[in-house]
Amino acid sequence: MASLAACLRADPPSMAVLVWLMLLAAAALAVAFALAWRPALLRLAWPRWR
């Protein structure tokens, strides 16, 4: 939500929402590529359940 607030502060609301949604999509794509390439890199971000 902080990223949405930053986008809303920088641009008019219609453009800010578009930029925010594109940033969310880019972040999801980056995580998918990282998981496909080297899943061990994201091991630090995932808590252990033991």
PDB file of C-alpha atoms in Angstrom:
ATOM      1  CA  MET A   1       0.000   0.000   0.000  1.00  0.00           C
ATOM      2  CA  ALA A   2       2.955   2.302   0.478  1.00  0.00           C
ATOM      3  CA  SER A   3       3.782   1.935  -3.208  1.00  0.00           C
ATOM      4  CA  LEU A   4       0.223   2.930  -4.144  1.00  0.00           C
ATOM      5  CA  ALA A   5       0.466   5.976  -1.902  1.00  0.00           C
ATOM      6  CA  ALA A   6       3.777   6.936  -3.519  1.00  0.00           C
ATOM      7  CA  CYS A   7       2.293   6.557  -7.003  1.00  0.00           C
ATOM      8  CA  LEU A   8      -0.763   8.605  -6.046  1.00  0.00           C
ATOM      9  CA  ARG A   9       1.454  11.347  -4.670  1.00  0.00           C
ATOM     10  CA  ALA A  10       3.593  11.504  -7.816  1.00  0.00           C
ATOM     11  CA  ASP A  11       0.920  11.327 -10.532  1.00  0.00           C
ATOM     12  CA  PRO A  12      -2.762  12.045 -11.095  1.00  0.00           C
ATOM     13  CA  PRO A  13      -4.974   9.202  -9.772  1.00  0.00           C
ATOM     14  CA  SER A  14      -5.788   7.625 -13.141  1.00  0.00           C
ATOM     15  CA  MET A  15      -2.121   7.372 -14.141  1.00  0.00           C
ATOM     16  CA  ALA A  16      -1.003   6.396 -10.630  1.00  0.00           C
ATOM     17  CA  VAL A  17      -3.255   3.353 -10.542  1.00  0.00           C
ATOM     18  CA  LEU A  18      -2.000   2.254 -13.956  1.00  0.00           C
ATOM     19  CA  VAL A  19       1.637   2.621 -12.894  1.00  0.00           C
ATOM     20  CA  TRP A  20       0.945   0.791  -9.627  1.00  0.00           C
ATOM     21  CA  LEU A  21      -0.714  -2.147 -11.397  1.00  0.00           C
ATOM     22  CA  MET A  22       2.153  -2.384 -13.871  1.00  0.00           C
ATOM     23  CA  LEU A  23       4.661  -2.393 -11.003  1.00  0.00           C
ATOM     24  CA  LEU A  24       2.726  -5.212  -9.302  1.00  0.00           C
ATOM     25  CA  ALA A  25       2.743  -7.224 -12.528  1.00  0.00           C
ATOM     26  CA  ALA A  26       6.478  -6.635 -13.010  1.00  0.00           C
ATOM     27  CA  ALA A  27       7.191  -7.734  -9.443  1.00  0.00           C
ATOM     28  CA  ALA A  28       5.149 -10.925  -9.913  1.00  0.00           C
ATOM     29  CA  LEU A  29       7.005 -11.657 -13.134  1.00  0.00           C
ATOM     30  CA  ALA A  30      10.369 -11.080 -11.450  1.00  0.00           C
ATOM     31  CA  VAL A  31       9.487 -13.527  -8.669  1.00  0.00           C
ATOM     32  CA  ALA A  32       8.310 -16.122 -11.201  1.00  0.00           C
ATOM     33  CA  PHE A  33      11.525 -15.818 -13.187  1.00  0.00           C
ATOM     34  CA  ALA A  34      13.631 -16.029 -10.029  1.00  0.00           C
ATOM     35  CA  LEU A  35      11.782 -19.172  -8.928  1.00  0.00           C
ATOM     36  CA  ALA A  36      12.221 -20.747 -12.345  1.00  0.00           C
ATOM     37  CA  TRP A  37      15.910 -19.852 -12.596  1.00  0.00           C
ATOM     38  CA  ARG A  38      17.255 -20.320  -9.061  1.00  0.00           C
ATOM     39  CA  PRO A  39      14.678 -21.291  -6.432  1.00  0.00           C
ATOM     40  CA  ALA A  40      17.380 -21.370  -3.760  1.00  0.00           C
ATOM     41  CA  LEU A  41      17.814 -17.596  -4.084  1.00  0.00           C
ATOM     42  CA  LEU A  42      14.374 -17.044  -2.578  1.00  0.00           C
ATOM     43  CA  ARG A  43      14.917 -19.456   0.306  1.00  0.00           C
ATOM     44  CA  LEU A  44      15.938 -16.583   2.574  1.00  0.00           C
ATOM     45  CA  ALA A  45      12.630 -14.811   1.960  1.00  0.00           C
ATOM     46  CA  TRP A  46      10.568 -17.872   2.944  1.00  0.00           C
ATOM     47  CA  PRO A  47      10.348 -18.745   6.656  1.00  0.00           C
ATOM     48  CA  ARG A  48      11.098 -22.250   7.816  1.00  0.00           C
ATOM     49  CA  TRP A  49       8.199 -24.266   9.170  1.00  0.00           C
ATOM     50  CA  ARG A  50      10.101 -26.746  11.351  1.00  0.00           C
TER      51      ARG A  50
END
